[in-house]
Amino acid sequence: MLIKDIGEQGLLRILQKFCPAEIVGDDCAVIPTTPNQSLAITTDMLVDGVHFSDRTTGPYYAGWRAAAANLSDLAAMGATPLAVTVALAVAADTAVEWVEEFYRGMTACLQEYHTPIVGGDVVRSPVVTVAITAFGQVECDRTISRSNARSGWAIVATGVHGASRAGLELLLNPEFGQNLGKVDRASLILAHQRPKPRLDVLPVVWEILGFESEFSIAGMDSSDGLADAIIQISRASGVGAKVDRTKIPIPDICSKIVSTEKALDWALYGGEDFELVLFLPITSAHLLVEKIGNGAAIVGTATDSTDIWLTDSSGIYPDTVLKLDRGFQHF
């Protein structure tokens, strides 16, 4: 049997057998360090030609996105970033300027969240590869897990989805979207090149939920797509979900360049929007959406079944099942 036969999810299930069951399964590993605090740890690996290329991002934006991906994982756990380490693998003939620009991009993103690079490693490799480990701190009663969702809770997306995928399309196909103005075009490209980890959402969440956060919220980030996040949380929590396609926050600009169905597909499966997807009680969800604004929306409800449906409150489209294999998979 080969890895391609079991896919990314199958490989992850095998690897998780080698880890403590109570540690793995979320966006970060959370390790208690004091009676009231835990250390959140996450690692992301990026490979040239798979996660970035000079055609779409260049070294500065590749560095920014690498940092943002790790900070987004910390935000998904409710953690405040402390520091990152960076392991860099490059060929001997890699331009020094490329490496410097990559680190400038990382630093620019990290500085917005007062997060230093505190070490790492450098090795030779035929393919540029970067592995970042981020460390964060989270109060024990404010850890956001994927496994806490309950039937009847609302599903919140903290911002619009599909913008990053639209930006990627514009970068890959310069002739695409010629009807867009410069401002609209630039905004979609920046959504792909300079995503913002939603650490700003956490203080609002704690204000609304108080000190019982650990038992009244579930979530993760949407780096692999809105559908992926909803499915992963639902499975980890043993609940189902109904997601209303009319409620999904999609950038209005997308309607200028693709069909409604294509824009929805990008929102559900395009990935790399780095928003948070949160399951929480309905009253808290309404307060959260009201306070953070900027495209945040209640997109559905957790149910007591195990099915995960895309529904249509307008009655135009039939219900369909959301699936993991529609989004990006490494294998």
Tab-separated table of N, CA and C in Angstrom, residues 8-144:
chain	number	residue	atom	x	y	z
A	8	GLU	N	-4.143	12.027	2.405
A	8	GLU	CA	-3.627	12.831	3.515
A	8	GLU	C	-4.285	12.478	4.840
A	9	GLN	N	-5.613	12.333	4.840
A	9	GLN	CA	-6.315	12.040	6.088
A	9	GLN	C	-5.946	10.657	6.621
A	10	GLY	N	-5.782	9.697	5.716
A	10	GLY	CA	-5.373	8.363	6.132
A	10	GLY	C	-3.976	8.357	6.734
A	11	LEU	N	-3.064	9.124	6.132
A	11	LEU	CA	-1.713	9.220	6.665
A	11	LEU	C	-1.719	9.865	8.051
A	12	LEU	N	-2.522	10.908	8.224
A	12	LEU	CA	-2.606	11.569	9.524
A	12	LEU	C	-3.122	10.615	10.600
A	13	ARG	N	-4.094	9.780	10.242
A	13	ARG	CA	-4.618	8.827	11.231
A	13	ARG	C	-3.538	7.849	11.686
A	14	ILE	N	-2.682	7.447	10.771
A	14	ILE	CA	-1.588	6.542	11.125
A	14	ILE	C	-0.580	7.248	12.036
A	15	LEU	N	-0.198	8.470	11.673
A	15	LEU	CA	0.810	9.193	12.446
A	15	LEU	C	0.307	9.551	13.840
A	16	GLN	N	-0.987	9.797	13.970
A	16	GLN	CA	-1.533	10.166	15.275
A	16	GLN	C	-1.443	9.027	16.285
A	17	LYS	N	-1.288	7.780	15.801
A	17	LYS	CA	-1.139	6.645	16.712
A	17	LYS	C	0.151	6.736	17.530
A	18	PHE	N	1.116	7.504	17.034
A	18	PHE	CA	2.399	7.624	17.714
A	18	PHE	C	2.430	8.789	18.703
A	19	CYS	N	1.314	9.488	18.847
A	19	CYS	CA	1.235	10.660	19.728
A	19	CYS	C	0.203	10.417	20.825
A	20	PRO	N	0.338	11.102	21.963
A	20	PRO	CA	-0.687	10.992	23.004
A	20	PRO	C	-2.047	11.435	22.472
A	21	ALA	N	-3.061	10.626	22.661
A	21	ALA	CA	-4.386	10.903	22.100
A	21	ALA	C	-4.952	12.214	22.600
A	22	GLU	N	-4.601	12.597	23.835
A	22	GLU	CA	-5.171	13.810	24.404
A	22	GLU	C	-4.461	15.077	23.924
A	23	ILE	N	-3.372	14.914	23.170
A	23	ILE	CA	-2.594	16.065	22.715
A	23	ILE	C	-2.899	16.420	21.267
A	24	VAL	N	-2.985	15.411	20.384
A	24	VAL	CA	-3.117	15.695	18.955
A	24	VAL	C	-4.589	15.803	18.550
A	25	GLY	N	-4.808	16.408	17.363
A	25	GLY	CA	-6.154	16.479	16.813
A	25	GLY	C	-6.685	17.882	16.622
A	26	ASP	N	-6.018	18.891	17.222
A	26	ASP	CA	-6.426	20.287	17.065
A	26	ASP	C	-5.396	21.029	16.225
A	27	ASP	N	-5.570	22.349	16.103
A	27	ASP	CA	-4.623	23.154	15.334
A	27	ASP	C	-3.262	23.241	16.018
A	28	CYS	N	-3.241	23.093	17.330
A	28	CYS	CA	-2.001	23.106	18.103
A	28	CYS	C	-2.034	21.990	19.136
A	29	ALA	N	-0.837	21.566	19.546
A	29	ALA	CA	-0.737	20.753	20.758
A	29	ALA	C	-0.742	21.701	21.944
A	30	VAL	N	-1.487	21.351	22.990
A	30	VAL	CA	-1.577	22.198	24.179
A	30	VAL	C	-1.054	21.407	25.369
A	31	ILE	N	0.017	21.937	25.973
A	31	ILE	CA	0.690	21.239	27.069
A	31	ILE	C	0.627	22.107	28.321
A	32	PRO	N	-0.020	21.644	29.378
A	32	PRO	CA	-0.092	22.427	30.619
A	32	PRO	C	1.309	22.683	31.180
A	33	THR	N	1.561	23.922	31.592
A	33	THR	CA	2.862	24.284	32.154
A	33	THR	C	2.742	24.784	33.588
A	34	THR	N	1.626	25.374	33.935
A	34	THR	CA	1.333	25.822	35.291
A	34	THR	C	-0.118	25.475	35.566
A	35	PRO	N	-0.597	25.652	36.797
A	35	PRO	CA	-2.004	25.325	37.075
A	35	PRO	C	-2.999	26.083	36.196
A	36	ASN	N	-2.623	27.263	35.697
A	36	ASN	CA	-3.588	28.080	34.955
A	36	ASN	C	-3.199	28.352	33.504
A	37	GLN	N	-2.001	27.967	33.082
A	37	GLN	CA	-1.522	28.286	31.753
A	37	GLN	C	-1.076	27.032	31.013
A	38	SER	N	-1.211	27.077	29.691
A	38	SER	CA	-0.721	25.985	28.848
A	38	SER	C	0.113	26.568	27.720
A	39	LEU	N	1.029	25.745	27.207
A	39	LEU	CA	1.834	26.114	26.061
A	39	LEU	C	1.203	25.515	24.813
A	40	ALA	N	0.906	26.359	23.823
A	40	ALA	CA	0.356	25.900	22.545
A	40	ALA	C	1.480	25.850	21.524
A	41	ILE	N	1.602	24.728	20.817
A	41	ILE	CA	2.703	24.529	19.873
A	41	ILE	C	2.139	24.055	18.541
A	42	THR	N	2.600	24.676	17.459
A	42	THR	CA	2.163	24.247	16.132
A	42	THR	C	3.335	24.310	15.167
A	43	THR	N	3.376	23.416	14.197
A	43	THR	CA	4.433	23.383	13.193
A	43	THR	C	3.813	23.319	11.805
A	44	ASP	N	4.305	24.149	10.911
A	44	ASP	CA	3.879	24.136	9.509
A	44	ASP	C	5.106	24.016	8.617
A	45	MET	N	4.999	23.196	7.600
A	45	MET	CA	6.081	23.044	6.628
A	45	MET	C	5.614	23.572	5.281
A	46	LEU	N	6.479	24.317	4.622
A	46	LEU	CA	6.167	24.872	3.314
A	46	LEU	C	7.244	24.478	2.319
A	47	VAL	N	6.817	24.033	1.148
A	47	VAL	CA	7.734	23.529	0.132
A	47	VAL	C	7.547	24.328	-1.155
A	48	ASP	N	8.665	24.750	-1.725
A	48	ASP	CA	8.626	25.488	-2.986
A	48	ASP	C	7.958	24.640	-4.064
A	49	GLY	N	7.010	25.229	-4.762
A	49	GLY	CA	6.286	24.522	-5.802
A	49	GLY	C	5.011	23.865	-5.321
A	50	VAL	N	4.866	23.743	-3.990
A	50	VAL	CA	3.644	23.190	-3.413
A	50	VAL	C	2.859	24.277	-2.681
A	51	HIS	N	3.554	25.023	-1.814
A	51	HIS	CA	2.897	26.042	-1.004
A	51	HIS	C	3.163	27.459	-1.496
A	52	PHE	N	4.217	27.651	-2.258
A	52	PHE	CA	4.545	28.988	-2.750
A	52	PHE	C	5.387	28.867	-4.008
A	53	SER	N	5.426	29.940	-4.770
A	53	SER	CA	6.294	30.004	-5.950
A	53	SER	C	6.471	31.470	-6.297
A	54	ASP	N	7.568	31.782	-6.970
A	54	ASP	CA	7.803	33.168	-7.372
A	54	ASP	C	6.736	33.662	-8.346
A	55	ARG	N	6.034	32.749	-8.964
A	55	ARG	CA	4.988	33.128	-9.911
A	55	ARG	C	3.800	33.782	-9.204
A	56	THR	N	3.529	33.367	-7.977
A	56	THR	CA	2.332	33.857	-7.288
A	56	THR	C	2.618	34.681	-6.035
A	57	THR	N	3.758	34.475	-5.405
A	57	THR	CA	3.971	35.152	-4.128
A	57	THR	C	5.310	35.861	-4.032
A	58	GLY	N	6.380	35.272	-4.511
A	58	GLY	CA	7.690	35.853	-4.311
A	58	GLY	C	8.131	35.641	-2.869
A	59	PRO	N	9.410	35.850	-2.574
A	59	PRO	CA	9.922	35.514	-1.246
A	59	PRO	C	9.312	36.319	-0.108
A	60	TYR	N	9.078	37.606	-0.295
A	60	TYR	CA	8.525	38.425	0.794
A	60	TYR	C	7.150	37.930	1.206
A	61	TYR	N	6.273	37.737	0.234
A	61	TYR	CA	4.911	37.301	0.547
A	61	TYR	C	4.876	35.831	0.961
A	62	ALA	N	5.805	35.024	0.445
A	62	ALA	CA	5.890	33.642	0.915
A	62	ALA	C	6.235	33.628	2.400
A	63	GLY	N	7.145	34.501	2.804
A	63	GLY	CA	7.495	34.602	4.220
A	63	GLY	C	6.339	35.084	5.063
A	64	TRP	N	5.628	36.096	4.569
A	64	TRP	CA	4.450	36.594	5.295
A	64	TRP	C	3.430	35.478	5.500
A	65	ARG	N	3.116	34.774	4.424
A	65	ARG	CA	2.102	33.727	4.503
A	65	ARG	C	2.540	32.594	5.429
A	66	ALA	N	3.830	32.289	5.430
A	66	ALA	CA	4.334	31.235	6.313
A	66	ALA	C	4.118	31.609	7.769
A	67	ALA	N	4.415	32.853	8.111
A	67	ALA	CA	4.205	33.316	9.488
A	67	ALA	C	2.720	33.371	9.817
A	68	ALA	N	1.917	33.886	8.890
A	68	ALA	CA	0.484	34.022	9.131
A	68	ALA	C	-0.179	32.671	9.372
A	69	ALA	N	0.260	31.646	8.659
A	69	ALA	CA	-0.331	30.313	8.816
A	69	ALA	C	-0.138	29.801	10.236
A	70	ASN	N	1.040	30.015	10.795
A	70	ASN	CA	1.306	29.550	12.155
A	70	ASN	C	0.557	30.380	13.186
A	71	LEU	N	0.522	31.689	13.004
A	71	LEU	CA	-0.215	32.540	13.939
A	71	LEU	C	-1.708	32.236	13.893
A	72	SER	N	-2.200	31.879	12.714
A	72	SER	CA	-3.609	31.516	12.585
A	72	SER	C	-3.933	30.265	13.385
A	73	ASP	N	-3.011	29.295	13.381
A	73	ASP	CA	-3.213	28.087	14.190
A	73	ASP	C	-3.276	28.419	15.672
A	74	LEU	N	-2.433	29.338	16.122
A	74	LEU	CA	-2.480	29.755	17.524
A	74	LEU	C	-3.810	30.433	17.834
A	75	ALA	N	-4.259	31.306	16.933
A	75	ALA	CA	-5.547	31.971	17.143
A	75	ALA	C	-6.671	30.954	17.241
A	76	ALA	N	-6.594	29.903	16.432
A	76	ALA	CA	-7.635	28.876	16.431
A	76	ALA	C	-7.716	28.136	17.755
A	77	MET	N	-6.656	28.166	18.539
A	77	MET	CA	-6.645	27.513	19.849
A	77	MET	C	-6.925	28.479	20.983
A	78	GLY	N	-7.072	29.778	20.643
A	78	GLY	CA	-7.275	30.782	21.677
A	78	GLY	C	-5.984	31.249	22.306
A	79	ALA	N	-4.842	30.996	21.656
A	79	ALA	CA	-3.536	31.264	22.242
A	79	ALA	C	-2.949	32.595	21.781
A	80	THR	N	-2.180	33.226	22.661
A	80	THR	CA	-1.426	34.430	22.348
A	80	THR	C	-0.022	34.025	21.918
A	81	PRO	N	0.459	34.505	20.761
A	81	PRO	CA	1.786	34.071	20.288
A	81	PRO	C	2.913	34.580	21.183
A	82	LEU	N	3.930	33.716	21.351
A	82	LEU	CA	5.112	34.059	22.139
A	82	LEU	C	6.346	34.200	21.260
A	83	ALA	N	6.584	33.218	20.394
A	83	ALA	CA	7.795	33.209	19.568
A	83	ALA	C	7.671	32.128	18.509
A	84	VAL	N	8.570	32.181	17.510
A	84	VAL	CA	8.639	31.125	16.505
A	84	VAL	C	10.089	30.740	16.291
A	85	THR	N	10.301	29.496	15.853
A	85	THR	CA	11.601	29.061	15.340
A	85	THR	C	11.416	28.674	13.883
A	86	VAL	N	12.476	28.822	13.100
A	86	VAL	CA	12.387	28.598	11.659
A	86	VAL	C	13.502	27.673	11.208
A	87	ALA	N	13.148	26.559	10.586
A	87	ALA	CA	14.110	25.658	9.966
A	87	ALA	C	14.063	25.885	8.461
A	88	LEU	N	15.201	26.208	7.875
A	88	LEU	CA	15.276	26.568	6.460
A	88	LEU	C	16.184	25.599	5.717
A	89	ALA	N	15.661	25.020	4.625
A	89	ALA	CA	16.447	24.147	3.758
A	89	ALA	C	16.533	24.792	2.382
A	90	VAL	N	17.759	25.065	1.905
A	90	VAL	CA	17.957	25.739	0.616
A	90	VAL	C	19.106	25.097	-0.135
A	91	ALA	N	19.100	25.280	-1.443
A	91	ALA	CA	20.218	24.831	-2.273
A	91	ALA	C	21.365	25.831	-2.157
A	92	ALA	N	22.578	25.389	-2.441
A	92	ALA	CA	23.749	26.258	-2.327
A	92	ALA	C	23.699	27.433	-3.298
A	93	ASP	N	23.000	27.260	-4.421
A	93	ASP	CA	22.936	28.340	-5.398
A	93	ASP	C	21.697	29.216	-5.250
A	94	THR	N	21.006	29.103	-4.115
A	94	THR	CA	19.883	29.996	-3.823
A	94	THR	C	20.415	31.407	-3.566
A	95	ALA	N	19.771	32.400	-4.135
A	95	ALA	CA	20.212	33.782	-3.954
A	95	ALA	C	20.037	34.211	-2.497
A	96	VAL	N	21.079	34.836	-1.950
A	96	VAL	CA	20.998	35.345	-0.582
A	96	VAL	C	19.853	36.339	-0.452
A	97	GLU	N	19.642	37.137	-1.491
A	97	GLU	CA	18.568	38.134	-1.457
A	97	GLU	C	17.201	37.466	-1.298
A	98	TRP	N	17.025	36.287	-1.909
A	98	TRP	CA	15.748	35.580	-1.766
A	98	TRP	C	15.493	35.222	-0.308
A	99	VAL	N	16.531	34.703	0.354
A	99	VAL	CA	16.385	34.316	1.761
A	99	VAL	C	16.099	35.539	2.626
A	100	GLU	N	16.809	36.627	2.370
A	100	GLU	CA	16.592	37.846	3.157
A	100	GLU	C	15.180	38.377	2.984
A	101	GLU	N	14.685	38.349	1.762
A	101	GLU	CA	13.320	38.827	1.515
A	101	GLU	C	12.287	37.929	2.197
A	102	PHE	N	12.537	36.610	2.186
A	102	PHE	CA	11.633	35.683	2.862
A	102	PHE	C	11.546	36.017	4.346
A	103	TYR	N	12.696	36.254	4.962
A	103	TYR	CA	12.707	36.572	6.392
A	103	TYR	C	12.128	37.960	6.659
A	104	ARG	N	12.299	38.900	5.736
A	104	ARG	CA	11.666	40.212	5.896
A	104	ARG	C	10.146	40.075	5.906
A	105	GLY	N	9.634	39.216	5.018
A	105	GLY	CA	8.197	38.989	4.987
A	105	GLY	C	7.691	38.353	6.268
A	106	MET	N	8.389	37.333	6.748
A	106	MET	CA	8.011	36.709	8.020
A	106	MET	C	8.019	37.727	9.146
A	107	THR	N	9.107	38.488	9.229
A	107	THR	CA	9.257	39.450	10.317
A	107	THR	C	8.177	40.523	10.269
A	108	ALA	N	7.833	40.984	9.067
A	108	ALA	CA	6.804	42.014	8.942
A	108	ALA	C	5.477	41.540	9.508
A	109	CYS	N	5.125	40.287	9.236
A	109	CYS	CA	3.884	39.727	9.772
A	109	CYS	C	3.991	39.525	11.282
A	110	LEU	N	5.090	38.938	11.724
A	110	LEU	CA	5.250	38.624	13.145
A	110	LEU	C	5.290	39.879	14.010
A	111	GLN	N	5.892	40.946	13.497
A	111	GLN	CA	6.008	42.169	14.283
A	111	GLN	C	4.658	42.775	14.615
A	112	GLU	N	3.667	42.567	13.746
A	112	GLU	CA	2.332	43.093	14.021
A	112	GLU	C	1.738	42.463	15.276
A	113	TYR	N	2.270	41.296	15.660
A	113	TYR	CA	1.753	40.564	16.822
A	113	TYR	C	2.840	40.370	17.881
A	114	HIS	N	3.889	41.216	17.777
A	114	HIS	CA	4.947	41.259	18.793
A	114	HIS	C	5.551	39.866	19.033
A	115	THR	N	5.830	39.172	17.945
A	115	THR	CA	6.314	37.795	18.021
A	115	THR	C	7.690	37.689	17.386
A	116	PRO	N	8.738	37.366	18.147
A	116	PRO	CA	10.088	37.283	17.584
A	116	PRO	C	10.421	35.916	17.005
A	117	ILE	N	11.394	35.885	16.107
A	117	ILE	CA	12.024	34.633	15.676
A	117	ILE	C	13.166	34.366	16.645
A	118	VAL	N	13.147	33.236	17.345
A	118	VAL	CA	14.106	33.008	18.430
A	118	VAL	C	15.104	31.888	18.129
A	119	GLY	N	15.116	31.380	16.904
A	119	GLY	CA	16.076	30.340	16.575
A	119	GLY	C	15.605	29.507	15.404
A	120	GLY	N	16.305	28.385	15.179
A	120	GLY	CA	15.929	27.509	14.082
A	120	GLY	C	17.115	26.694	13.597
A	121	ASP	N	17.128	26.399	12.286
A	121	ASP	CA	18.177	25.574	11.716
A	121	ASP	C	18.273	25.886	10.230
A	122	VAL	N	19.446	25.629	9.654
A	122	VAL	CA	19.663	25.805	8.217
A	122	VAL	C	20.366	24.562	7.688
A	123	VAL	N	19.833	23.987	6.589
A	123	VAL	CA	20.445	22.810	5.980
A	123	VAL	C	20.404	22.938	4.463
A	124	ARG	N	21.178	22.079	3.787
A	124	ARG	CA	21.188	22.055	2.326
A	124	ARG	C	20.086	21.146	1.808
A	125	SER	N	19.420	21.577	0.732
A	125	SER	CA	18.354	20.784	0.126
A	125	SER	C	18.198	21.186	-1.328
A	126	PRO	N	17.846	20.254	-2.212
A	126	PRO	CA	17.602	20.610	-3.609
A	126	PRO	C	16.330	21.423	-3.801
A	127	VAL	N	15.417	21.373	-2.808
A	127	VAL	CA	14.159	22.113	-2.886
A	127	VAL	C	14.041	23.025	-1.665
A	128	VAL	N	13.729	24.285	-1.881
A	128	VAL	CA	13.559	25.204	-0.760
A	128	VAL	C	12.384	24.739	0.102
A	129	THR	N	12.673	24.514	1.367
A	129	THR	CA	11.664	24.043	2.310
A	129	THR	C	11.808	24.825	3.611
A	130	VAL	N	10.687	25.220	4.171
A	130	VAL	CA	10.689	25.975	5.420
A	130	VAL	C	9.754	25.293	6.406
A	131	ALA	N	10.236	25.055	7.614
A	131	ALA	CA	9.399	24.507	8.683
A	131	ALA	C	9.410	25.495	9.845
A	132	ILE	N	8.245	26.002	10.190
A	132	ILE	CA	8.120	26.986	11.271
A	132	ILE	C	7.384	26.345	12.437
A	133	THR	N	7.943	26.503	13.615
A	133	THR	CA	7.260	26.088	14.833
A	133	THR	C	6.923	27.329	15.632
A	134	ALA	N	5.651	27.488	15.962
A	134	ALA	CA	5.192	28.651	16.719
A	134	ALA	C	4.764	28.228	18.108
A	135	PHE	N	5.079	29.079	19.070
A	135	PHE	CA	4.740	28.825	20.461
A	135	PHE	C	3.795	29.916	20.951
A	136	GLY	N	2.746	29.505	21.649
A	136	GLY	CA	1.805	30.451	22.194
A	136	GLY	C	1.428	30.089	23.614
A	137	GLN	N	0.752	30.999	24.257
A	137	GLN	CA	0.308	30.782	25.636
A	137	GLN	C	-1.198	30.934	25.707
A	138	VAL	N	-1.842	30.012	26.400
A	138	VAL	CA	-3.295	30.062	26.509
A	138	VAL	C	-3.708	29.698	27.929
A	139	GLU	N	-4.675	30.427	28.443
A	139	GLU	CA	-5.219	30.084	29.748
A	139	GLU	C	-6.007	28.780	29.627
A	140	CYS	N	-5.887	27.926	30.639
A	140	CYS	CA	-6.483	26.595	30.560
A	140	CYS	C	-7.981	26.637	30.289
A	141	ASP	N	-8.680	27.621	30.856
A	141	ASP	CA	-10.126	27.685	30.661
A	141	ASP	C	-10.513	28.486	29.422
A	142	ARG	N	-9.509	28.822	28.588
A	142	ARG	CA	-9.787	29.537	27.342
A	142	ARG	C	-9.194	28.813	26.142
A	143	THR	N	-8.951	27.530	26.283
A	143	THR	CA	-8.446	26.740	25.161
A	143	THR	C	-9.599	26.395	24.225
A	144	ILE	N	-9.438	26.723	22.945
A	144	ILE	CA	-10.465	26.410	21.952
A	144	ILE	C	-10.123	25.075	21.307
